[in-house]
mmCIF file of C-alpha atoms and ligand atoms in Angstrom:
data_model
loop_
_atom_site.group_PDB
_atom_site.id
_atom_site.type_symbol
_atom_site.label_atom_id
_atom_site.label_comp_id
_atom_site.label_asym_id
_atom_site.label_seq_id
_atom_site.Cartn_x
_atom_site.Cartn_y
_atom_site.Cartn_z
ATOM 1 C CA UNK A 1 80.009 -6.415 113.582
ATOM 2 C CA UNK A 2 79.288 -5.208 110.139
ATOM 3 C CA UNK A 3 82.245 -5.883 108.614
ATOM 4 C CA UNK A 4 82.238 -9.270 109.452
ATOM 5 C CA UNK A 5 80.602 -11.586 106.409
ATOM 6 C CA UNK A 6 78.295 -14.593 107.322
ATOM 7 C CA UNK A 7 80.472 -16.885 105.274
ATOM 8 C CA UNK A 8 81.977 -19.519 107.595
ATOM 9 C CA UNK A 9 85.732 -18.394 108.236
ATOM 10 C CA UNK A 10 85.718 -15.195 108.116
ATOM 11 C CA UNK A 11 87.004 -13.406 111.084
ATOM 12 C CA UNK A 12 87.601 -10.217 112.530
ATOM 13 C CA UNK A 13 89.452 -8.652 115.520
ATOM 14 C CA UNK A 14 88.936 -6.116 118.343
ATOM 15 C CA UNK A 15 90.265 -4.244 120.692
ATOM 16 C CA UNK A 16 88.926 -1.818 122.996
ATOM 17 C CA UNK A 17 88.639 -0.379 126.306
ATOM 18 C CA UNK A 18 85.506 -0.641 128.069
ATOM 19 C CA UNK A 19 84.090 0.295 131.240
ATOM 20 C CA UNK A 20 84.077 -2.525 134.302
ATOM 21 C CA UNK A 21 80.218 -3.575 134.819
ATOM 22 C CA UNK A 22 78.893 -3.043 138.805
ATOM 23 C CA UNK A 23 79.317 -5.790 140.830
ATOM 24 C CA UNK A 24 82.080 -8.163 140.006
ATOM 25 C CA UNK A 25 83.729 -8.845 143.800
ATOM 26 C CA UNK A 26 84.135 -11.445 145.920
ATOM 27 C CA UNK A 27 84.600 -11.035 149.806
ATOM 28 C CA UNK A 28 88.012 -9.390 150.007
ATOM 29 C CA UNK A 29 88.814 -7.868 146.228
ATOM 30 C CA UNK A 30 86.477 -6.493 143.354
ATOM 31 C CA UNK A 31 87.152 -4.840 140.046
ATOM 32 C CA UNK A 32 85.898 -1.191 140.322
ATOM 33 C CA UNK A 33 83.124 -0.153 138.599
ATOM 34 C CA UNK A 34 83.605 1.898 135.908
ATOM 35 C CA UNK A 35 87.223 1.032 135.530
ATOM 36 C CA UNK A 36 89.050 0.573 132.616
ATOM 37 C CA UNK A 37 88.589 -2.850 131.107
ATOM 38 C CA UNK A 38 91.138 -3.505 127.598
ATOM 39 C CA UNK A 39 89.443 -6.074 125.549
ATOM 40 C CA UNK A 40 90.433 -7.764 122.790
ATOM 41 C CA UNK A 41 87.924 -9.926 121.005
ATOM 42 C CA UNK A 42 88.225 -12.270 117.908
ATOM 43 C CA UNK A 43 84.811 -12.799 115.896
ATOM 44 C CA UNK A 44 85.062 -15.419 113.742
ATOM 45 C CA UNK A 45 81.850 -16.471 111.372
ATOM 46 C CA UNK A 46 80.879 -19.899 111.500
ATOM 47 C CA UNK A 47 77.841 -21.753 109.949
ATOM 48 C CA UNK A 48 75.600 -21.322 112.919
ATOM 49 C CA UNK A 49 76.485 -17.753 114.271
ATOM 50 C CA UNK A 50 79.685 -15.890 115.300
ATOM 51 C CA UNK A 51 82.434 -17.981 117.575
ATOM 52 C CA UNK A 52 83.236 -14.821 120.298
ATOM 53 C CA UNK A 53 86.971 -15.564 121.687
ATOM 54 C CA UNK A 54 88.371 -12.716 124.220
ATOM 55 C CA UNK A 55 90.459 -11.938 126.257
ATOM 56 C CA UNK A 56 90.288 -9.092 128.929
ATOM 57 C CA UNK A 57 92.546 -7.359 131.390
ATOM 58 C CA UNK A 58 90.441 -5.887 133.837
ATOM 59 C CA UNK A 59 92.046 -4.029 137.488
ATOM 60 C CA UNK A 60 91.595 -5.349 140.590
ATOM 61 C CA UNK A 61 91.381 -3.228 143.828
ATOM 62 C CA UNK A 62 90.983 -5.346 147.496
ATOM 63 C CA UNK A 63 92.922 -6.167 150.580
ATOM 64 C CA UNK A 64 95.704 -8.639 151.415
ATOM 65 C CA UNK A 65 93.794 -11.855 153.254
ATOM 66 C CA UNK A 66 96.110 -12.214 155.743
ATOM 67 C CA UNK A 67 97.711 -8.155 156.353
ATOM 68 C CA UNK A 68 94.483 -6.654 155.274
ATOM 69 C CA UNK A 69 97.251 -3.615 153.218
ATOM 70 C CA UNK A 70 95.196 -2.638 150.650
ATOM 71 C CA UNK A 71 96.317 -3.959 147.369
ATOM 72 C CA UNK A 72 95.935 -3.213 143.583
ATOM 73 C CA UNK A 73 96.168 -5.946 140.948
ATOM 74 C CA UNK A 74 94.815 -7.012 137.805
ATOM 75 C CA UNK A 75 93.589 -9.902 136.391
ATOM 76 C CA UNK A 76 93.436 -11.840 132.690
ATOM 77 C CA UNK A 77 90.721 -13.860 131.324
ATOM 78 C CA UNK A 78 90.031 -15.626 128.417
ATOM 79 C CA UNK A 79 86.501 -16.181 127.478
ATOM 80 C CA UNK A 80 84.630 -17.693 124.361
ATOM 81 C CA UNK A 81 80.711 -17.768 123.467
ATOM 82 C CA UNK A 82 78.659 -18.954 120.911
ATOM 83 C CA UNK A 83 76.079 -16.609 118.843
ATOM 84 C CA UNK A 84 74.021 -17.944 117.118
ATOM 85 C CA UNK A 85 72.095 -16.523 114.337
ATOM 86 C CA UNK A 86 68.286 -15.481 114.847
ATOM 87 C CA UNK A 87 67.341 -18.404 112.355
ATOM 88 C CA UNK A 88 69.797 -20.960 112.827
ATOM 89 C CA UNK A 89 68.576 -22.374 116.217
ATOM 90 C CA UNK A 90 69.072 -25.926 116.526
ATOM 91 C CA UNK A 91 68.483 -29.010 119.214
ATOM 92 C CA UNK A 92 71.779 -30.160 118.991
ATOM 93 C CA UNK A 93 73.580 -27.605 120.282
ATOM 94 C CA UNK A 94 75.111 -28.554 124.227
ATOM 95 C CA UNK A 95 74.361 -26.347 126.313
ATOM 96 C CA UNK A 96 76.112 -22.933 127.450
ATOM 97 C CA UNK A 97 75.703 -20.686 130.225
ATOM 98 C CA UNK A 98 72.609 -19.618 131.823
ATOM 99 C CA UNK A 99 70.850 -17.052 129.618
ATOM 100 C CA UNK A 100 69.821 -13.247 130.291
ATOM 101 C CA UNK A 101 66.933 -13.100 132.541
ATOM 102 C CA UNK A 102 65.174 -10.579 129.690
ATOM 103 C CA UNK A 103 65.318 -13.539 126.895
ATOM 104 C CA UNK A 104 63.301 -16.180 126.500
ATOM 105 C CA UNK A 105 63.336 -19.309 127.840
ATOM 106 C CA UNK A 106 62.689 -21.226 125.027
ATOM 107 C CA UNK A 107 66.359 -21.048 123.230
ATOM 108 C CA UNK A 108 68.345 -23.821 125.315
ATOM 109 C CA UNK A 109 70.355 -20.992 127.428
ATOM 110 C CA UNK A 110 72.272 -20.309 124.148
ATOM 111 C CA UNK A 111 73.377 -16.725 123.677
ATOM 112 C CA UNK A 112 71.788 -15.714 120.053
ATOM 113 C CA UNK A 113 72.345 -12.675 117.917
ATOM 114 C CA UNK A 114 70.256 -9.625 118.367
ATOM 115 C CA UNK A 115 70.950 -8.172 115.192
ATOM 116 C CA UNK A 116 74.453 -7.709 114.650
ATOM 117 C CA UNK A 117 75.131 -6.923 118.484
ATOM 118 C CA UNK A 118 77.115 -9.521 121.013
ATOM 119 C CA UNK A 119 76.562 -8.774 124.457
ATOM 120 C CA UNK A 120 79.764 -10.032 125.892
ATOM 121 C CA UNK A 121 79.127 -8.640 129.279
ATOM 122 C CA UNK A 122 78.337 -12.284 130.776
ATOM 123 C CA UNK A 123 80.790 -14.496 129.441
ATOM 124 C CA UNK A 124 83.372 -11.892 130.671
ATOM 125 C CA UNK A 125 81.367 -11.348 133.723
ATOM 126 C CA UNK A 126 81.330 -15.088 134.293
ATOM 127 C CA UNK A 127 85.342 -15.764 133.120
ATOM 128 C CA UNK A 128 86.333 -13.014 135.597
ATOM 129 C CA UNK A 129 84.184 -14.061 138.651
ATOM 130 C CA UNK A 130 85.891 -17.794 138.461
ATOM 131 C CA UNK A 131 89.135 -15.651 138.480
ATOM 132 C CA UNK A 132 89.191 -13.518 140.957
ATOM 133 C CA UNK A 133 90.962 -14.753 144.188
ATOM 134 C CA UNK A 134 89.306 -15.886 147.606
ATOM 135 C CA UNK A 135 92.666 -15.541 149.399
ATOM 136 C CA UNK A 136 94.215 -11.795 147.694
ATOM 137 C CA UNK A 137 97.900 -11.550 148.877
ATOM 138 C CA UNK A 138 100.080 -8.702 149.102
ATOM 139 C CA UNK A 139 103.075 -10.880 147.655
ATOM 140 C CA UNK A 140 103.215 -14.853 147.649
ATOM 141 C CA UNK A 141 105.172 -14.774 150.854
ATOM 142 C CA UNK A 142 102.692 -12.095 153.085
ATOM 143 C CA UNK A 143 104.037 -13.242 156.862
ATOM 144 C CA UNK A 144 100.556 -11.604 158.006
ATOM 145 C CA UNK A 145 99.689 -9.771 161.399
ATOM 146 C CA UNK A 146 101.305 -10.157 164.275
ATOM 147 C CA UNK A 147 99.101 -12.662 166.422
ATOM 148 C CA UNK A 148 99.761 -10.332 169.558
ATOM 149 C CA UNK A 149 100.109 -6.768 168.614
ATOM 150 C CA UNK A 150 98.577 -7.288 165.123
ATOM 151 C CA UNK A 151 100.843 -5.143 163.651
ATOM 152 C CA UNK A 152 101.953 -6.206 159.898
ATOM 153 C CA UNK A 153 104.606 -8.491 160.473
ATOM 154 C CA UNK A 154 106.573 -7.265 156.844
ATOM 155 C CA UNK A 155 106.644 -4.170 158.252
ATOM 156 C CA UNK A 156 107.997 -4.950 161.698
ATOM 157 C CA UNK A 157 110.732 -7.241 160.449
ATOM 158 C CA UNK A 158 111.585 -11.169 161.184
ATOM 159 C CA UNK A 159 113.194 -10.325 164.794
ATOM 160 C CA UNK A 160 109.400 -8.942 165.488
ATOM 161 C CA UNK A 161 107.776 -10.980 168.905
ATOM 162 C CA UNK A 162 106.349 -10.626 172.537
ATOM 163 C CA UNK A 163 108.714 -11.749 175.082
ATOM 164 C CA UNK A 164 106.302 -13.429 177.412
ATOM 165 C CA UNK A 165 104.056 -11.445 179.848
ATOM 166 C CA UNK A 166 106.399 -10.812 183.070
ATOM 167 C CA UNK A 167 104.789 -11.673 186.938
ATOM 168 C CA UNK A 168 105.152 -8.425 188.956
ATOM 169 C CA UNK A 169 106.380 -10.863 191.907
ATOM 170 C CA UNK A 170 109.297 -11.691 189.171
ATOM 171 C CA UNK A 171 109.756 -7.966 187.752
ATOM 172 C CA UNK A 172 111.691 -7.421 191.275
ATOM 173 C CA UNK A 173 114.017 -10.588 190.708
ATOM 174 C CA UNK A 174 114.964 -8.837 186.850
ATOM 175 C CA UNK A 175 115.709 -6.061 188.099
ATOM 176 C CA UNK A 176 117.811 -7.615 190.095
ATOM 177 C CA UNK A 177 120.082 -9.477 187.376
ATOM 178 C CA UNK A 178 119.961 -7.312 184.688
ATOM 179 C CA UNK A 179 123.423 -6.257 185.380
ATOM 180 C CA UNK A 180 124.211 -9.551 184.765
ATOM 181 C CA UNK A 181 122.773 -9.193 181.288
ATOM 182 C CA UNK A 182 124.489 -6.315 180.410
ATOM 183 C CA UNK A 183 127.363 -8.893 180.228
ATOM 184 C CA UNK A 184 125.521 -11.247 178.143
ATOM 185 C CA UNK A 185 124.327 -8.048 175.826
ATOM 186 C CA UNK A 186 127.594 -7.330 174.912
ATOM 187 C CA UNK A 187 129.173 -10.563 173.820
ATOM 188 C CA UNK A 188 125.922 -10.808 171.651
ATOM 189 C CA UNK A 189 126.579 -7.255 170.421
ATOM 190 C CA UNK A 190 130.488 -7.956 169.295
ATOM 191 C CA UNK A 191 129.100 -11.506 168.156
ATOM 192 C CA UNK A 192 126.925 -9.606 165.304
ATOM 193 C CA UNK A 193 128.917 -7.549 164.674
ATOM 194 C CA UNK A 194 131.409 -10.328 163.885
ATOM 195 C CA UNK A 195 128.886 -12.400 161.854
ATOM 196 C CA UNK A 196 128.045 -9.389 159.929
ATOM 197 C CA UNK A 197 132.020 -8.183 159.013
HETATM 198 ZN ZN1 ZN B 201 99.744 -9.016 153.098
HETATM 199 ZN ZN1 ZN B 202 103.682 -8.021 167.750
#
């Protein structure tokens, strides 16, 4: 943060990869600790502080809502926070998000500069939390379990289902007619096969 002057418009660029902090998950999908985060931040000097605008790709790692197949993702945010400078507090500032526990409680919730070091860790924390999904799918169009096997039903195909459970007083009687069928199986065979030449 050196290089960047106090005079009001100058700005400076970015980028980095930093480790993901613990704990950013919801119920079904998470960003790993530790993993790679790219960051790429634009400080820009205004006349209270420096203007913090990011953006961050961070990986995702969870399982599909509705197939529960594990599934690998990523997500981008954009976040932007105010810093102001030790001396430059002011009352007219609106307020921002809630402040590190550590601080005091004095300063309005407003993130302020210790030194020349931005701790960006909570507006990313707080950009990626509102992005990560309730519902993670596999793809847009996840068909889900089966609701009788439970078997994924992507993998098992679109002719995957249950014929109904059959009586043992009935089995007797299909026995019976399945040479009948046989009949039937082999128009529908030819009939495919048609459909499909
Ligand atoms: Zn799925
Ligand atoms: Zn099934």
């Amino acid at each position: 943060m050196r290089q960047l002057g106090r005079q009001a418009g100058s700005a400076l660029t970015q980028t980095r990869t930093v480790p993901a902090p613990d704990d950013l998950r919801l119920e079904l999908i998470e960003v790993p600790a530790g993993a790679d985060v790219a960051l790429e931040v634009r400080f820009e000097a205004v006349s209270e502080g420096v203007l913090a605008t990011g953006t961050a790709i961070a990986p995702l790692a969870g399982e599909c809502a509705r197939c529960l197949t594990p599934l690998t993702s990523s997500v981008t945010v954009g976040f932007q926070e105010l810093y102001l400078y030790a001396e430059g507090r002011h009352d007219k500032h609106e307020k921002y998000d809630k402040h590190d526990e550590q601080e005091e409680q004095d300063d309005e919730g407003l993130y302020h500069l210790d030194g020349d070091l931005l701790d960006l860790e909570p507006a990313f924390r707080d950009a990626v939390v509102l992005a990560l999904p309730m519902s993670p799918l596999c793809r847009e169009d996840c068909p889900g379990l089966c609701a009788e096997c439970g078997v994924p039903l992507a993998d098992a195909g679109p002719g995957h289902r249950h014929d109904a459970a059959v009586d043992p007083r009935w089995a007797a009687l299909q026995q019976l007619s399945e040479q009948g069928d046989d009949e039937h199986q082999d128009r529908r065979t030819s009939a495919i096969d048609l459909q499909e030449g």
